[in-house]
Short mmCIF file of C-alpha atoms in Angstrom, two decimals:
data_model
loop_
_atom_site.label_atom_id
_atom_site.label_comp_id
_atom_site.label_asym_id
_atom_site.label_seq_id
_atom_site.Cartn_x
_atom_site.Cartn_y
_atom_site.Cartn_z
CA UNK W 7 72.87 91.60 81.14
CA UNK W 8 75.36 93.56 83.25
CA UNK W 9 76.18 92.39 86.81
CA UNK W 10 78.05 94.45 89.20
CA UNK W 11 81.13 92.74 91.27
CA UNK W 12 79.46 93.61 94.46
CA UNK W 13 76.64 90.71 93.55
CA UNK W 14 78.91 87.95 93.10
CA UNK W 15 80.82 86.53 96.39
CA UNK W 16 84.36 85.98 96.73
CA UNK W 17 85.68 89.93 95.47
CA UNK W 18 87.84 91.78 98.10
CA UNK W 19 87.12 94.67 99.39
CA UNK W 20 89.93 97.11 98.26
CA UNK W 21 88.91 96.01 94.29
CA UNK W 22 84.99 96.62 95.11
CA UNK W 23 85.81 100.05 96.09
CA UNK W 24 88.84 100.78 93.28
CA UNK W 25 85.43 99.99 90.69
CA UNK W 26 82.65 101.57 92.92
CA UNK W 27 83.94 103.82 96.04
CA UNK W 28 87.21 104.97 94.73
CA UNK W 29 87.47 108.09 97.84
CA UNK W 30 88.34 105.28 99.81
CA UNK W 31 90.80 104.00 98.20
CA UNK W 32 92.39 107.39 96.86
CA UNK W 33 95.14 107.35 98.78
CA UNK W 34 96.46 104.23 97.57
CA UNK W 35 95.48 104.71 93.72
CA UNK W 36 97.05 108.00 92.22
CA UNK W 37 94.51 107.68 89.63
CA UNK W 38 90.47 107.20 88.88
CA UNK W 39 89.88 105.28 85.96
CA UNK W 40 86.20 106.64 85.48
CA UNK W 41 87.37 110.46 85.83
CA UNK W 42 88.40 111.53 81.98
CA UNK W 43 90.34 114.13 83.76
CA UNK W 44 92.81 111.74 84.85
CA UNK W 45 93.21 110.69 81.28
CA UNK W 46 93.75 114.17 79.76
CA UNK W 47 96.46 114.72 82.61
CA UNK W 48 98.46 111.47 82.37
CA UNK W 49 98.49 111.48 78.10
CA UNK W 50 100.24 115.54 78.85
CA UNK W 51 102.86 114.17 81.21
CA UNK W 52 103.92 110.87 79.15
CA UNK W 53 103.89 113.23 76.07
CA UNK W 54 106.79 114.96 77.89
CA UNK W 55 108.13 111.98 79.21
CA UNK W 56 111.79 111.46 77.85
CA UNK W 57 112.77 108.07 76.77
CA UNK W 58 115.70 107.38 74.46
CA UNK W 59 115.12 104.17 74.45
CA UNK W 60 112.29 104.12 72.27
CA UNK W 61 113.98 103.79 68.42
CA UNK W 62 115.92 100.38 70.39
CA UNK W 63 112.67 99.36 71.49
CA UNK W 64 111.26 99.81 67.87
CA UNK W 65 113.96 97.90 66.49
CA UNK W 66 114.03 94.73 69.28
CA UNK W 67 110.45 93.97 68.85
CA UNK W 68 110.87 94.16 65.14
CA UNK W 69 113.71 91.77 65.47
CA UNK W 70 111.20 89.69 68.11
CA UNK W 71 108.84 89.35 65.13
CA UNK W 72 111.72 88.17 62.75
CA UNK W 73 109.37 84.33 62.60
CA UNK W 74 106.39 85.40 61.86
CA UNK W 75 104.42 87.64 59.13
CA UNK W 76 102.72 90.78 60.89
CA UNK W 77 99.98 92.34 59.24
CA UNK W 78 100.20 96.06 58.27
CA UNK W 79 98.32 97.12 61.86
CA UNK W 80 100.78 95.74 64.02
CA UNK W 81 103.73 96.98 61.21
CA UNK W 82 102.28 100.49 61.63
CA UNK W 83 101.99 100.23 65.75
CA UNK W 84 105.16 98.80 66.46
CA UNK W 85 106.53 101.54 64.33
CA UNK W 86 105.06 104.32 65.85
CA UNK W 87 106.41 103.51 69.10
CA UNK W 88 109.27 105.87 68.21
CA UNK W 89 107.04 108.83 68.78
CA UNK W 90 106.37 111.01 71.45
CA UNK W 91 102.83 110.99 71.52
CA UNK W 92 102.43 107.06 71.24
CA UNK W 93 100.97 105.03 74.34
CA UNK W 94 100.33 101.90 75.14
CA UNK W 95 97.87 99.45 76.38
CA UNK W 96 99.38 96.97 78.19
CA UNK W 97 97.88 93.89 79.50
CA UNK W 98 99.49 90.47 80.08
CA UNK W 99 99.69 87.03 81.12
CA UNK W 100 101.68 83.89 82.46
CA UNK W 101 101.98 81.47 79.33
CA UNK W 102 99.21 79.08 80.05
CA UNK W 103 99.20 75.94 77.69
CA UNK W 104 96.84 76.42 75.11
CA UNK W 105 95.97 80.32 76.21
CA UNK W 106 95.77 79.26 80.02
CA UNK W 107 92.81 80.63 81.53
CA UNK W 108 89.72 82.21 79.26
CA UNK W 109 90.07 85.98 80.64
CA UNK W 110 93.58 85.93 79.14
CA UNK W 111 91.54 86.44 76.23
CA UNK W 112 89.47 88.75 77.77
CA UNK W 113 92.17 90.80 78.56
CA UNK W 114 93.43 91.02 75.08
CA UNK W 115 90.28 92.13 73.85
CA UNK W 116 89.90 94.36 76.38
CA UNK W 117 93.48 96.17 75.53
CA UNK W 118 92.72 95.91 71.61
CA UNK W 119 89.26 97.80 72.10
CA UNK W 120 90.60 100.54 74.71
CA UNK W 121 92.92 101.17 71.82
CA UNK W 122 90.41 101.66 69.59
CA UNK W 123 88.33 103.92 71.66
CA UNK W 124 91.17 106.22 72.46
CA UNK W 125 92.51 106.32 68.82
CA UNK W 126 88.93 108.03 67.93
CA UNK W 127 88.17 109.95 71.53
CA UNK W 128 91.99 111.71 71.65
CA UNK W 129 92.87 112.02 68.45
CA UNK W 130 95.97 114.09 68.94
CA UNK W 131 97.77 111.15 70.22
CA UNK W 132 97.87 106.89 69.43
CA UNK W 133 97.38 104.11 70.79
CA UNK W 134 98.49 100.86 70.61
CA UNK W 135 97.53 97.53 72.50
CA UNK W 136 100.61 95.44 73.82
CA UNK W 137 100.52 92.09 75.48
CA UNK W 138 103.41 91.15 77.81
CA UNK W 139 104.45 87.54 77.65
CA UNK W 140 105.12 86.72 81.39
CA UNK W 141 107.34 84.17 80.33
CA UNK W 142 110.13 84.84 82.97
CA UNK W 143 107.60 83.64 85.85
CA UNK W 144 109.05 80.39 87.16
CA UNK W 145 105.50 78.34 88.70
CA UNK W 146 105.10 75.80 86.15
CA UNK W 147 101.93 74.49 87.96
CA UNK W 148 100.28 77.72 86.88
CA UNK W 149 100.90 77.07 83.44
CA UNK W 150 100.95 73.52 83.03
CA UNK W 151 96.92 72.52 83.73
CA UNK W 152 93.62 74.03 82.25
CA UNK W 153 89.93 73.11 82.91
CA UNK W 154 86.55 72.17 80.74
CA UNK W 155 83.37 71.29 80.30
CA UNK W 156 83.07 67.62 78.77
CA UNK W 157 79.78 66.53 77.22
CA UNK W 158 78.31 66.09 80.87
CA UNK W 159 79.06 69.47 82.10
CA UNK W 160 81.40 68.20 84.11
CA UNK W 161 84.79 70.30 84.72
CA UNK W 162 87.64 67.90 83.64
CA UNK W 163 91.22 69.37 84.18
CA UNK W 164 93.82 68.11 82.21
CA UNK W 165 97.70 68.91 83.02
CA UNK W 166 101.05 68.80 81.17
CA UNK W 167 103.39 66.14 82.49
CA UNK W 168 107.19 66.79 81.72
CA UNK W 169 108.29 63.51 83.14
CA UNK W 170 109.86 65.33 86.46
CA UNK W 171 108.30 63.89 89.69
CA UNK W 172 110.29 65.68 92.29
CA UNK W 173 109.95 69.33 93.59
CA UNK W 174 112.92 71.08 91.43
CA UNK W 175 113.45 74.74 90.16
CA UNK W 176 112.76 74.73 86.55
CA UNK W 177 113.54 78.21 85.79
CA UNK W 178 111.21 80.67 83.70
CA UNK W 179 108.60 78.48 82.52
CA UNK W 180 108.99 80.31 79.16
CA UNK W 181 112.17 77.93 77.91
CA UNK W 182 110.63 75.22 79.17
CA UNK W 183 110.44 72.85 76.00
CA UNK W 184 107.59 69.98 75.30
CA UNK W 185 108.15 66.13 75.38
CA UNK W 186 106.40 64.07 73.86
CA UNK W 187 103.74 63.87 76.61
CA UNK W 188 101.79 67.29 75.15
CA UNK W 189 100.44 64.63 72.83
CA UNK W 190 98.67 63.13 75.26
CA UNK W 191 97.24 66.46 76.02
CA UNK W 192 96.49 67.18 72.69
CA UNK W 193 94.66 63.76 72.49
CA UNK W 194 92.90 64.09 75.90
CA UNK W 195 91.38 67.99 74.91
CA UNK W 196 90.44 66.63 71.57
CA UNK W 197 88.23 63.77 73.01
CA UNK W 198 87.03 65.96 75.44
CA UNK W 199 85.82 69.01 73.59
CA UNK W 200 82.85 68.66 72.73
CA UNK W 201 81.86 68.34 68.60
CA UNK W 202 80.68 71.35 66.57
CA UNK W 203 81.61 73.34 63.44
CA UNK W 204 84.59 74.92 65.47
CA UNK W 205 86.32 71.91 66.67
CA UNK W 206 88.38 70.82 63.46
CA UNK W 207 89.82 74.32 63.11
CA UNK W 208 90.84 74.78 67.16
CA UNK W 209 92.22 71.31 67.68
CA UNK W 210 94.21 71.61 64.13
CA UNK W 211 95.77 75.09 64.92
CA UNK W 212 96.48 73.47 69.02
CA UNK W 213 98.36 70.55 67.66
CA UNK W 214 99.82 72.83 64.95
CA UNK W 215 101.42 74.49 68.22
CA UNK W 216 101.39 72.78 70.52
CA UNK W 217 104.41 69.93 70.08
CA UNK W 218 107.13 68.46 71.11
CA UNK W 219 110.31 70.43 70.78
CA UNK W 220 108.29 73.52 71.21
CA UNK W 221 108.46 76.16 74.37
CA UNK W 222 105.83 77.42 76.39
CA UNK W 223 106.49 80.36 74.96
CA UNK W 224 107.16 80.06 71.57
CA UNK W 225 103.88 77.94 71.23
CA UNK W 226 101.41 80.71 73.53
CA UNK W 227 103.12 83.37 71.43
CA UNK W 228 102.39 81.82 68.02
CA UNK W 229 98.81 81.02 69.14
CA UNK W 230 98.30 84.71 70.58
CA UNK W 231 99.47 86.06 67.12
CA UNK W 232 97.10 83.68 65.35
CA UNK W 233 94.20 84.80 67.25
CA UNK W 234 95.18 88.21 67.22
CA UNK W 235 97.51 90.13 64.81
CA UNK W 236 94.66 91.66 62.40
CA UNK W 237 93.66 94.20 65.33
CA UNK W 238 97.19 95.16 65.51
CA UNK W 239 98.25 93.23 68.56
CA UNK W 240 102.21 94.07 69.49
CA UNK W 241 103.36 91.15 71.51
CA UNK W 242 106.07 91.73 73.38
CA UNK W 243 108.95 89.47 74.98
CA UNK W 244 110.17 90.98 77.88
CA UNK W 245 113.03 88.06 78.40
CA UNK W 246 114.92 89.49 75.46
CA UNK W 247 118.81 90.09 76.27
CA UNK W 248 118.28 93.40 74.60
CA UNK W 249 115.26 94.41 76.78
CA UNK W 250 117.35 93.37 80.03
CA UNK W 251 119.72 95.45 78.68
CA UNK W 252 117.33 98.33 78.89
CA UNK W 253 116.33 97.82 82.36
CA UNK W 254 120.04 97.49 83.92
CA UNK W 255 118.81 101.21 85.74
CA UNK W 256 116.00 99.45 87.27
CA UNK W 257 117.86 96.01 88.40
CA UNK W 258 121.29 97.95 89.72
CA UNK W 259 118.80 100.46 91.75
CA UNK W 260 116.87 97.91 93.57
CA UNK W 261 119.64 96.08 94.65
CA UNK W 262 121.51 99.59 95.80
CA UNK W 263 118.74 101.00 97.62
CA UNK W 264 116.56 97.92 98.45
CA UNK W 265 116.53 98.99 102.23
CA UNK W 266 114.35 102.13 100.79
CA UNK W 267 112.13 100.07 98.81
CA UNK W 268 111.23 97.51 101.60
CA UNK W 269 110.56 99.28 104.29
CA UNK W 270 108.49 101.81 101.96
CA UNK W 271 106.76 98.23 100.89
CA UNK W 272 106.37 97.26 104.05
CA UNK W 273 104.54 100.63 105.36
CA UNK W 274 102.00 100.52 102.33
CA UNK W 275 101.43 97.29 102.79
CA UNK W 276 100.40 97.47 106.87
CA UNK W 277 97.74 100.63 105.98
CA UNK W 278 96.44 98.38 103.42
CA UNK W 279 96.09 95.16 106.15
CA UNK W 280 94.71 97.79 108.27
CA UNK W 281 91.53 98.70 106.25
CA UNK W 282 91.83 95.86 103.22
CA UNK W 283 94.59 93.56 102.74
CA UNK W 284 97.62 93.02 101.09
CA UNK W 285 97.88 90.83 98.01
CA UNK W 286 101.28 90.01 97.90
CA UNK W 287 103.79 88.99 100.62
CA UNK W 288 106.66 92.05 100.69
CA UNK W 289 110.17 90.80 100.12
CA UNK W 290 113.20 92.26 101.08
CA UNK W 291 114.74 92.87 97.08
CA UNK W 292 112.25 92.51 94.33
CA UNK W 293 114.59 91.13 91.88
CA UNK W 294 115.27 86.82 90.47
CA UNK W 295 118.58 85.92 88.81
CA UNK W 296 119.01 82.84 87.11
CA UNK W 297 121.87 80.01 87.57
CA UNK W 298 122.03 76.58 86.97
CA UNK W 299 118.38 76.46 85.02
CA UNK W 300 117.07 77.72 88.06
CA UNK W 301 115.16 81.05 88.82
CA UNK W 302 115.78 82.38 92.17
CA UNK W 303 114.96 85.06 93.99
CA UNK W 304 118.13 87.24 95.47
CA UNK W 305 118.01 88.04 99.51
CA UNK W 306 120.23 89.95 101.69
CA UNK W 307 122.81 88.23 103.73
CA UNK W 308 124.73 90.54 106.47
CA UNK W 309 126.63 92.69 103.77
CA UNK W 310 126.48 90.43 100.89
CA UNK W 311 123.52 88.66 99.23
CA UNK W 312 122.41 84.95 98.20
CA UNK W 313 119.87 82.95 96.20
CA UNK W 314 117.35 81.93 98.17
CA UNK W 315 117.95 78.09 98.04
CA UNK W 316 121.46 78.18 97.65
CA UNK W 317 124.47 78.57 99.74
CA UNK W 318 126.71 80.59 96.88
CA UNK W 319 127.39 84.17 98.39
CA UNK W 320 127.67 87.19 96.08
CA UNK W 321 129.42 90.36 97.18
CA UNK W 322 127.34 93.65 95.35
CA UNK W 323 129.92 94.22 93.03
CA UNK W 324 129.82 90.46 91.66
CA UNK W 325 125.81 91.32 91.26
CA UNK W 326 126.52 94.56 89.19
CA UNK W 327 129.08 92.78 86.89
CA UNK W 328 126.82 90.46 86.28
CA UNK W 329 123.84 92.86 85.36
CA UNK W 330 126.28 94.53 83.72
CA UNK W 331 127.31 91.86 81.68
CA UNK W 332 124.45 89.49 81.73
CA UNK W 333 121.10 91.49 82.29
CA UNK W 334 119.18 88.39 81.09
CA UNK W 335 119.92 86.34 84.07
CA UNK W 336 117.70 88.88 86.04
CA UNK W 337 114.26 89.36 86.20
CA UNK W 338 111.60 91.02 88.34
CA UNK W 339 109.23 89.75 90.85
CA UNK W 340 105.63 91.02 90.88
CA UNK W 341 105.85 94.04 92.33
CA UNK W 342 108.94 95.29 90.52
CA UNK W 343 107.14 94.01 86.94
CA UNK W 344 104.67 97.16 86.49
CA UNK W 345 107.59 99.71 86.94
CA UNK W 346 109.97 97.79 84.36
CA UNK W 347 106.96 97.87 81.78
CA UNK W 348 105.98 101.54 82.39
CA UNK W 349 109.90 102.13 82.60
CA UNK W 350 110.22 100.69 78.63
CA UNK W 351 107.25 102.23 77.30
CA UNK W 352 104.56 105.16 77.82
CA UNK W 353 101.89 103.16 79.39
CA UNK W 354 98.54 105.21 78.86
CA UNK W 355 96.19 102.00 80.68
CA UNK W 356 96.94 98.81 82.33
CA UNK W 357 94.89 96.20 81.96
CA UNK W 358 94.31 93.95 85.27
CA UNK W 359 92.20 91.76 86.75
CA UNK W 360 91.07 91.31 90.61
CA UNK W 361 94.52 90.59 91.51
CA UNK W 362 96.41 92.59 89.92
CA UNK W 363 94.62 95.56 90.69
CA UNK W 364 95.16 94.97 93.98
CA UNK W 365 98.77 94.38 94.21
CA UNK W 366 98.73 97.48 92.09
CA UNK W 367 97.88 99.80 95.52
CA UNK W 368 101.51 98.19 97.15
CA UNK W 369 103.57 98.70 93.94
CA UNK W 370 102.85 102.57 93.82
CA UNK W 371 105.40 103.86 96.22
CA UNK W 372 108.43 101.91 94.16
CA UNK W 373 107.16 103.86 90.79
CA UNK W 374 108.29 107.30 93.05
CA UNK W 375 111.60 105.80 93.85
CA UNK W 376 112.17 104.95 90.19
CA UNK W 377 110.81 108.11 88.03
CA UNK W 378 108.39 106.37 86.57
CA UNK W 379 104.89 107.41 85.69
CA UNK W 380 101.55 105.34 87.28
CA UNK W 381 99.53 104.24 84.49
CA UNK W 382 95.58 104.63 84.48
CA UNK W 383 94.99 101.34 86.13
CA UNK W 384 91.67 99.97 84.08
CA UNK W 385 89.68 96.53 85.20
CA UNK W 386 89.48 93.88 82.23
CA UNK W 387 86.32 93.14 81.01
CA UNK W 388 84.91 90.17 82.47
CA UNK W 389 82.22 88.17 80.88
CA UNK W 390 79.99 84.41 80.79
CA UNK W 391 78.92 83.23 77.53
CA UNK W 392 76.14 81.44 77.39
CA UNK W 393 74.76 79.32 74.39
CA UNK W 394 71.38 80.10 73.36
CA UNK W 395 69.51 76.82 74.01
CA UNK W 396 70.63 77.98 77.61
CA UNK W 397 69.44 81.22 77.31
CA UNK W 398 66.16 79.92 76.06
CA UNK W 399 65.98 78.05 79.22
CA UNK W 400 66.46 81.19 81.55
CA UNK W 401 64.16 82.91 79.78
CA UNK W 402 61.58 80.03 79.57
CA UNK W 403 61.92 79.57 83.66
CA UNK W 404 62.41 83.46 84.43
CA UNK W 405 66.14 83.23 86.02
CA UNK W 406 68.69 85.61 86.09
CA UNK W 407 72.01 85.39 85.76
CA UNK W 408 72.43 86.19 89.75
CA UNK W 409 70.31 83.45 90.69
CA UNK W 410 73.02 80.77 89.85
CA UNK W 411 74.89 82.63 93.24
CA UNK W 412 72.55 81.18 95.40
CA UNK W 413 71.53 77.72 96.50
CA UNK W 414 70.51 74.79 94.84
CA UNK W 415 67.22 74.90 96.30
CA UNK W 416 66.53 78.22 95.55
CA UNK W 417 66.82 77.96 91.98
CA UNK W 418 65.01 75.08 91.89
CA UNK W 419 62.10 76.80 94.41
CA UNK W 420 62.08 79.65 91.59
CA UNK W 421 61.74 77.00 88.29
CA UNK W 422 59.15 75.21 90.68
CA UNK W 423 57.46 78.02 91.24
CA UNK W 424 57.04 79.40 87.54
CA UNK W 425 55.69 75.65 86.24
CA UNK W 426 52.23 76.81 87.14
CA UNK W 427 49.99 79.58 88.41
CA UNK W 428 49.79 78.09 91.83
CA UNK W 429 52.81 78.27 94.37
CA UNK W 430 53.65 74.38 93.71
CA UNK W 431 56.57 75.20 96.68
CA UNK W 432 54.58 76.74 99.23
CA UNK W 433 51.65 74.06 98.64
CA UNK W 434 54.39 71.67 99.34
CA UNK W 435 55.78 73.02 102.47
CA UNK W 436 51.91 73.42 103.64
CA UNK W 437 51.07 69.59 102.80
CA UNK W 438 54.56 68.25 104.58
CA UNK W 439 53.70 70.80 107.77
CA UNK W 440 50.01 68.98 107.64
CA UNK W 441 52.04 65.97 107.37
CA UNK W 442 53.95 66.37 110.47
CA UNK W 443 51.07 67.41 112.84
CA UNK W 444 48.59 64.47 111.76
CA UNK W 445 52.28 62.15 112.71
CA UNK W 446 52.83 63.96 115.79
CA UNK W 447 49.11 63.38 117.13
CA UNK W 448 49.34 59.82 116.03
CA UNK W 449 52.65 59.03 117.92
CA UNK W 450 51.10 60.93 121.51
CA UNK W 451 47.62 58.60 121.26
CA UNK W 452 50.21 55.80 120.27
#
């Protein structure tokens, strides 16, 4: 059954229209994902599109995969990337313990079958999914905790525990390393999960992963690649030195001209407030650099600039010696992310969710200031499984997928109400009205 955003509370406004009413969001969105015209116009221009970089890039994430044993798919996309008339399909995440949250998956998916589609519908040109490990991102909160279902439908969460009580900056979550306390969680999801034919295989390939001395990202990538590889997956680790290396254009140019970039930001971001909103709070540089284990986000001071948190002062010319010479201390914030992607490779489609898609209308201006091309912005698919004994219940009680939007009572007025041939519900309502009356004329003779 298909259900349309529109029918299910809670969407904004700005991504109802980018999937239904896209006139009215034109102006923000350089591109219509449902007009094939779009697509035929963009593949042209990143055919053209010059990037030297691309025989490094083949060679870094061949170097990334150095641990593991890609099958020939993935072999053959990550070499292609060398060509001119290679894009990709990128889609990513933040390195949520065991997958984080199910439409990671759902992204992935989505990606890998886009891929496919393209590969047979524009055959002068290839495609290749990518997912981005957002391992840089510093909220460990995000990443730490996931929620179920236990054996009485109940959501349970269950959360990592490193052992650190007090508010600190850990740096990217991504380096972060288990103690001995992922056991627990290992313990917790395995008494949890509910038992079928499945269960052995997920919770042995978890724990397989999942351990102490392990990173976030070392034990999300390994799953990823798992689940993965035999549809020709790239995964891609945007932390590398190397790939920092790559992006020392982008990093030295925001700090130069961040004036430019903000107050562009800031103008976007206002029309968008006036009609829709804005998704994410404009800063005055885009860019984090990391000291002391820390990730921190770099803010202009008179003429010089700072970490935010710290009292350290850096003059410009200490910031370009150390992008210069360090490009792996810095890192992008969300709005600066999409242009360093679509900056390292030809990005035919990127694959967002709610969210990103709208935080996607604020970061076009900076992809003007950097010479970089807009990829086709395309939604992720978004889906509810349901088991069949449940689906033999909807279908045994006549309910729709929308009904679970609504109340309580309503569902249980509509089950009611197809138990018999009589209106059970309205026979109800008429008996407690009788009800009522025979009470009222009782209590005025009383």
């Amino acid at each position: 059954m298909f259900i349309n955003f529109s029918d299910i509370p809670g969407h904004q406004n700005l991504f109802l229209d980018y999937l239904y009413e896209f006139d009215n969001v034109r102006r923000f969105y350089p591109k219509d994902f449902r007009d094939s015209k779009n697509y035929f116009e963009h593949f042209a221009k990143l055919e053209k599109r010059e990037k030297p970089h691309l025989a490094s890039l083949k060679q870094i994430i061949s170097k990334q995969y150095n641990d593991f044993n890609p099958g020939p798919k993935t072999i053959d996309n990550i070499n292609s990337l060398v060509l001119n008339n290679t894009f990709a399909i990128v889609t990513g995440q933040q390195l949520g313990i065991f997958g984080g949250p199910l439409y990671t998956f759902y992204k992935i998916i989505t990606a890998i079958e886009l891929a496919h589609l393209f590969n047979e519908k524009y055959d002068s040109y290839h495609f290749v999914p990518v997912f981005w490990l957002e391992g840089d991102d510093h909220d460990f909160d995000e990443v730490r905790s996931f929620n179920l279902l236990d054996e009485n439908n109940e959501i349970v969460k269950i959360s990592y525990d490193d052992g650190i009580t007090e508010e600190i900056n850990r740096g990217s979550v991504g380096n972060i390393s288990f103690n001995g306390n992922i056991n627990n969680v290992t313990e917790q999801l395995t008494k949890i999960l509910r038992d079928n034919e499945f269960k052995p295989k997920i919770m042995e390939m978890l724990s397989g992963y999942y351990k102490e001395g392990t990173t976030f990202k070392e034990s999300f990538k390994k799953l990823i690649f798992d689940l993965f590889d035999e549809y020709g997956l790239i995964i891609f680790d945007p932390s590398d030195a190397n790939i920092k290396s790559i992006l020392k254009p982008i990093f030295i140019k925001e700090i130069e001209e961040q004036k430019e970039h903000s107050t562009e930001l800031v103008k976007i971001s206002a029309e968008l407030e006036e009609v829709y909103h804005a998704q994410v709070k404009v800063r005055p540089i885009n860019l984090f650099m990391s000291e002391d284990d820390g990730r921190y986000l770099i803010e202009p001071v008179e003429n010089e600039f700072r970490l935010r948190g710290k009292r350290k002062r850096l003059s410009k010319e200490t910031i370009f010696e150390q992008i210069e010479n360090t490009p792996e201390k810095f890192s992008p914030n969300v709005l600066l992310r999409p242009v360093c992607q679509d900056y390292i490779f030809k990005t035919a489609c990127y694959i967002g969710g709610p969210s990103e898609i709208s935080y996607f209308a604020q970061v076009i201006p900076l992809y003007k200031y950097f010479n970089v091309d807009v990829p086709i912005i395309y939604p992720r698919s978004s889906v509810t499984i349901v088991e069949k004994n449940i689906q033999k219940i909807l279908e045994k009680f006549n309910l729709n997928y929308t009904d679970f939007i609504s109340e309580n009572e309503t569902i249980a007025e509509t089950v009611i109400n197809n138990l018999a041939e009589i209106d059970l519900a309205e026979s109800f309502r008429k008996a407690t009205y009788d009800v009522n009356l025979i009470i009222d004329e009782l209590r005025e003779k009383l």
